mmCIF file of C-alpha atoms in Angstrom:
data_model
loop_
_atom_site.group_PDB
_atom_site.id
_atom_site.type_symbol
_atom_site.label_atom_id
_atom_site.label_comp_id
_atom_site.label_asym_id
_atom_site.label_seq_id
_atom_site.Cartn_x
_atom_site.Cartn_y
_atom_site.Cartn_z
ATOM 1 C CA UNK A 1358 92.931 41.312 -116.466
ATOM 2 C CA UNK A 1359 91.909 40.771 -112.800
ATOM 3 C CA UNK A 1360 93.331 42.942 -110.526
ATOM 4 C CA UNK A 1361 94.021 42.400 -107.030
ATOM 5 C CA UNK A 1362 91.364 44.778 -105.448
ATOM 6 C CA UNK A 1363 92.467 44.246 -101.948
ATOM 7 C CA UNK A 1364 96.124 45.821 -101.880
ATOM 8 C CA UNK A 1365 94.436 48.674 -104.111
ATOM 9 C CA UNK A 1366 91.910 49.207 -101.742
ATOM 10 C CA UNK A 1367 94.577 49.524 -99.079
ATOM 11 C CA UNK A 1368 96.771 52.473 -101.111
ATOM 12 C CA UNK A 1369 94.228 54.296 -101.047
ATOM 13 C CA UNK A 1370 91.786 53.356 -98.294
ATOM 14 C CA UNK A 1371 88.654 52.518 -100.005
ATOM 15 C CA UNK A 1372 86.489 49.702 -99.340
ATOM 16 C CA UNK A 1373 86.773 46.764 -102.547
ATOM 17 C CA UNK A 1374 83.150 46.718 -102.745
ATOM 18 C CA UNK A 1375 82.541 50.654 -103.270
ATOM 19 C CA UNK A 1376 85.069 50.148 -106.558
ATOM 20 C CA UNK A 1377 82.441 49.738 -110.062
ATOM 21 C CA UNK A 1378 83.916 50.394 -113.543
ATOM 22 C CA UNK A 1379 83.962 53.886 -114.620
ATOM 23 C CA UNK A 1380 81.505 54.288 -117.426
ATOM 24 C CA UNK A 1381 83.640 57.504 -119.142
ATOM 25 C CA UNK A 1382 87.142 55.225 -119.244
ATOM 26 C CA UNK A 1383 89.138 55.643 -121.821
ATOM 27 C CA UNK A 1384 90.520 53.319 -124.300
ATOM 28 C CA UNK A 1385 94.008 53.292 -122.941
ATOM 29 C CA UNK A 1386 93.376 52.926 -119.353
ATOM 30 C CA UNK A 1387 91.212 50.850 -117.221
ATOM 31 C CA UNK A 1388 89.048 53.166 -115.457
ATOM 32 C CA UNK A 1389 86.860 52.562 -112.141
ATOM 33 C CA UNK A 1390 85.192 55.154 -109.664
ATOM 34 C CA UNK A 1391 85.285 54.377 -105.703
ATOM 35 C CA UNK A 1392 83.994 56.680 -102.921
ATOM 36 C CA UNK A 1393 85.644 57.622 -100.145
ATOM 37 C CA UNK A 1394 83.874 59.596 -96.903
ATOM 38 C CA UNK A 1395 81.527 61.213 -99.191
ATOM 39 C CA UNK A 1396 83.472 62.105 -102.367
ATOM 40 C CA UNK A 1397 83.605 60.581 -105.445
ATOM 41 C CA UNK A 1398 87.033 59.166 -107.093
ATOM 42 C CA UNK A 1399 88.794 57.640 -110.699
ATOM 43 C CA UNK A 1400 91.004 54.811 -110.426
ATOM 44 C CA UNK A 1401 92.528 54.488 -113.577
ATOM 45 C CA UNK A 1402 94.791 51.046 -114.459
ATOM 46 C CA UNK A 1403 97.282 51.182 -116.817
ATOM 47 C CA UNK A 1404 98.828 48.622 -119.407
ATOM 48 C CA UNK A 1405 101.586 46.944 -118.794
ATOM 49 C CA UNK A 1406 103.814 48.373 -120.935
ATOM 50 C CA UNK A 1407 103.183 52.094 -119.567
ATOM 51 C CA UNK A 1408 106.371 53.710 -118.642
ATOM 52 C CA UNK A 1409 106.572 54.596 -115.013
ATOM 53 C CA UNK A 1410 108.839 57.843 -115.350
ATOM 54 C CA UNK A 1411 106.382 58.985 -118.384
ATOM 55 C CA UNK A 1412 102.904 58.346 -115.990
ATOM 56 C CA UNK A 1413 105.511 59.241 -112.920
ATOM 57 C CA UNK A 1414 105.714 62.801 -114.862
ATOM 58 C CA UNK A 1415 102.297 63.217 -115.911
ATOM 59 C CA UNK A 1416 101.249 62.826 -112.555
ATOM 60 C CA UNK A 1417 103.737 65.499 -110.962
ATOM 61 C CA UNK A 1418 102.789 68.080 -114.017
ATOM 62 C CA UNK A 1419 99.000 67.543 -113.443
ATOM 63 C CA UNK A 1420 99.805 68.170 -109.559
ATOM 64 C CA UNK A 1421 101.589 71.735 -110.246
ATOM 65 C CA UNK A 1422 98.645 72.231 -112.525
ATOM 66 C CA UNK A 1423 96.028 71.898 -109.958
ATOM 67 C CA UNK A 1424 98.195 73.666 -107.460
ATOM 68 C CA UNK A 1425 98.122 76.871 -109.620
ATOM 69 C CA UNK A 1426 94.232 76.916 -110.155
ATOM 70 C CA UNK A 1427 94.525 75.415 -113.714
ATOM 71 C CA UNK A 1428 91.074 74.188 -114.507
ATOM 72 C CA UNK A 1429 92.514 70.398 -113.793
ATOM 73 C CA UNK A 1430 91.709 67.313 -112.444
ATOM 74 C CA UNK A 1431 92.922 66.790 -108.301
ATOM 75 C CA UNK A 1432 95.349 63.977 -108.410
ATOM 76 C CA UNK A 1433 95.457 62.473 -105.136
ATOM 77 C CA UNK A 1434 98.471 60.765 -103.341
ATOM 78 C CA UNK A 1435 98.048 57.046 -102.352
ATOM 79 C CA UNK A 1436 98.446 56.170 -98.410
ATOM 80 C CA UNK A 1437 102.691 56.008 -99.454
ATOM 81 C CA UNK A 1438 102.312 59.757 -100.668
ATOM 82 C CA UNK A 1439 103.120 58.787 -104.331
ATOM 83 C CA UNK A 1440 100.602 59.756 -107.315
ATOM 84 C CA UNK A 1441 101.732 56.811 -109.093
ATOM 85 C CA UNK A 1442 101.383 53.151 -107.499
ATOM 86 C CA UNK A 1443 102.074 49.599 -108.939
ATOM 87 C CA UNK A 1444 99.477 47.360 -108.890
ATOM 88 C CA UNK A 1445 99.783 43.641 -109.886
ATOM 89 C CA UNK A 1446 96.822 41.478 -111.861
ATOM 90 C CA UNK A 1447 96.042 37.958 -110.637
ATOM 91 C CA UNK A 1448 97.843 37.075 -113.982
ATOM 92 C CA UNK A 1449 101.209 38.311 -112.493
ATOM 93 C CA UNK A 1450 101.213 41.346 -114.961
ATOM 94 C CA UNK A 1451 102.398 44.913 -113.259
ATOM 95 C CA UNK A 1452 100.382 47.859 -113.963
ATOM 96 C CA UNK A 1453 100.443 51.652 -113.122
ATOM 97 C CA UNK A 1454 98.161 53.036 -110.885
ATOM 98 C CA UNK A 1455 96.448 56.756 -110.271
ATOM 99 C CA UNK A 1456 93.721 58.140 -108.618
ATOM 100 C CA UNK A 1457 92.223 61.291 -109.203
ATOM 101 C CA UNK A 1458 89.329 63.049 -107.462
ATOM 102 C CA UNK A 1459 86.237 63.448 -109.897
ATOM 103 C CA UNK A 1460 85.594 67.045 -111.124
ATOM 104 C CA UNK A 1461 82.577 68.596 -110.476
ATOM 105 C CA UNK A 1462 80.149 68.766 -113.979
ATOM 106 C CA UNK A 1463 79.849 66.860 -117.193
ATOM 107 C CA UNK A 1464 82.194 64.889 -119.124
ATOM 108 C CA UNK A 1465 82.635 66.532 -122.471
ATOM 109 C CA UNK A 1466 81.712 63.144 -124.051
ATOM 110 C CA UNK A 1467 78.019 63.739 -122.676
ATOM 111 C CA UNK A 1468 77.812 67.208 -124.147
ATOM 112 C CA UNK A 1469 76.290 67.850 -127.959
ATOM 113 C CA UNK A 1470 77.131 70.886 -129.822
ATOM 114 C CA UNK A 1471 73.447 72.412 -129.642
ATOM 115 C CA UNK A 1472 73.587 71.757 -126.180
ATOM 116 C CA UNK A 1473 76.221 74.331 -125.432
ATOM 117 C CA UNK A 1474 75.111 77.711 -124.287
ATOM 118 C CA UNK A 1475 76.513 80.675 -124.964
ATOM 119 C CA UNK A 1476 77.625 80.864 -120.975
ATOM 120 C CA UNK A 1477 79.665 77.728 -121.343
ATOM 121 C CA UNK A 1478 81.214 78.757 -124.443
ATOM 122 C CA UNK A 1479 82.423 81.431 -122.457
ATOM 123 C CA UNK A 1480 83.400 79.179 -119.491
ATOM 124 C CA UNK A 1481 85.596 76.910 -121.675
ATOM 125 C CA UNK A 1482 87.271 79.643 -123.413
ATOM 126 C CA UNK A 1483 87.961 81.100 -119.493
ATOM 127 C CA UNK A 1484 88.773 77.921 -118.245
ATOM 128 C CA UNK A 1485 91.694 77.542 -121.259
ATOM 129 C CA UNK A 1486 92.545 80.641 -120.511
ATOM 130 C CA UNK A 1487 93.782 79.711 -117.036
ATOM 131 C CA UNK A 1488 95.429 76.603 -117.900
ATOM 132 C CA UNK A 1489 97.311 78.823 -120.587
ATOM 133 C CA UNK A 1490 98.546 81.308 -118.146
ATOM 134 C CA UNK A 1491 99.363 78.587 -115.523
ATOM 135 C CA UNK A 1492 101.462 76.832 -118.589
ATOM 136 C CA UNK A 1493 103.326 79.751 -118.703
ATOM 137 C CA UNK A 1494 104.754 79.429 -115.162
ATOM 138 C CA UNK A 1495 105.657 75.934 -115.549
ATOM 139 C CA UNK A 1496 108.974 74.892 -116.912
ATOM 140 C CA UNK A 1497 107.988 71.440 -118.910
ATOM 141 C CA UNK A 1498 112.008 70.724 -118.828
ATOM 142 C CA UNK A 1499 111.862 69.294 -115.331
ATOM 143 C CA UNK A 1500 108.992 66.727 -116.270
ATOM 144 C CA UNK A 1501 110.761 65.395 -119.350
ATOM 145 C CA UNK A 1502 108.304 67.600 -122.175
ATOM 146 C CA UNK A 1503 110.416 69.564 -124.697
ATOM 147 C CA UNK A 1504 107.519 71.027 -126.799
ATOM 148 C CA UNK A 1505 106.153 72.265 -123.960
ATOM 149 C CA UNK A 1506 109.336 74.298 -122.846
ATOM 150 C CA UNK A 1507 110.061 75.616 -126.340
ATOM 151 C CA UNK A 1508 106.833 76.774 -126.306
ATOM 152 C CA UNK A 1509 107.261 78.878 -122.888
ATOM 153 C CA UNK A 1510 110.858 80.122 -124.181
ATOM 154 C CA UNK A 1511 108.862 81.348 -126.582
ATOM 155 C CA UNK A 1512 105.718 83.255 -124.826
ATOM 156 C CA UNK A 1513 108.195 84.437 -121.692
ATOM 157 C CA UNK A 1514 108.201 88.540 -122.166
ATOM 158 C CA UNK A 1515 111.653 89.541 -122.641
ATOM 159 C CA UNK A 1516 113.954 91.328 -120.008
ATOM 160 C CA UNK A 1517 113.013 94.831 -119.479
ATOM 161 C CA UNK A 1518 109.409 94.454 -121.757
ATOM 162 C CA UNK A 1519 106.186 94.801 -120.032
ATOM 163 C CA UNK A 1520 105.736 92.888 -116.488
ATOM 164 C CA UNK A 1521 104.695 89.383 -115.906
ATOM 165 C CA UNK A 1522 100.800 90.486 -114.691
ATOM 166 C CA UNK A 1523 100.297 91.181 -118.534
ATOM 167 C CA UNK A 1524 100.331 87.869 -119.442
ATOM 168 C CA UNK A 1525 97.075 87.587 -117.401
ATOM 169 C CA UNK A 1526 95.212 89.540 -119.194
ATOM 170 C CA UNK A 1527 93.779 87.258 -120.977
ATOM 171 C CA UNK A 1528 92.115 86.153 -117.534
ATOM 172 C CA UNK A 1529 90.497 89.855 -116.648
ATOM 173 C CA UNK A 1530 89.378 91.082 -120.952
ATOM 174 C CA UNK A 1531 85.907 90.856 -121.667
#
């Protein structure tokens, strides 16, 4: 697949020659890093069979995540103000496009078991804690993710128990 690096260059104003392949991408996507006035970026390409509402949603979810604090990726709006673009290969094929800004730290693919200390431990376990809460306050039903709702329905304190704040608890134990 060759993409057409120009018109993705212009969504989201990077220069084609700062664009390298990412050497973390997954299997899924095509991944590539670009930088932009000083900060570092993931372009990620997607097959041409990914579903635009799915990625659309994804997107959007991962957004509200990062709004609330959750330990998340930034995903970062192209120069339309969408988190999802189409991009077309030289082959005429249609893929998905997203960028997201590159988190500060290591990717867990570069870390080793012994090489976890007993800080980090503790940084993860904070970290899911967040993202837990902050799942919590989103309702999964407007971006298409059933599990995800039943699963709230099912965490929510009833009326009239204990407030909300206890549910961040888990955020101030130690």
């Amino acid at each position: 697949m060759s993409l057409d690096l120009r018109s993705l260059a212009r969504l989201y104003d990077f220069q084609t020659a700062d664009l390298h392949p990412n050497p973390h991408g997954g299997n899924y996507h095509r991944s590539y890093r670009f930088a932009r006035d000083g900060e570092s970026f993931i372009l990620r390409v997607s097959p041409p069979d990914e579903s635009p509402y799915v990625l659309e949603s994804s997107m959007n979810y991962l957004a509200e995540h990062f709004s609330l604090g959750s330990p998340v990726v930034e995903p970062v709006r192209s120069i339309n103000g969408r988190l999802v673009e189409e991009g077309v290969s030289t082959e005429g094929e249609r893929h998905l496009v997203t960028v997201t800004r590159v988190a500060p730290g290591r990717t867990h693919e570069s870390l080793a078991r012994d090489t976890i200390s007993d800080d980090l431990f503790f940084e993860i376990g904070r970290s899911l804690a967040v993202l837990h809460c902050n799942l919590m306050l989103i309702d999964g039903r407007s971006y298409g993710f059933p599990e995800q709702s039943r699963f709230a329905t099912l965490t929510t304190p009833a009326k009239g128990s204990l407030p909300w704040t206890r549910r961040w608890s888990c955020l101030t134990s130690a």
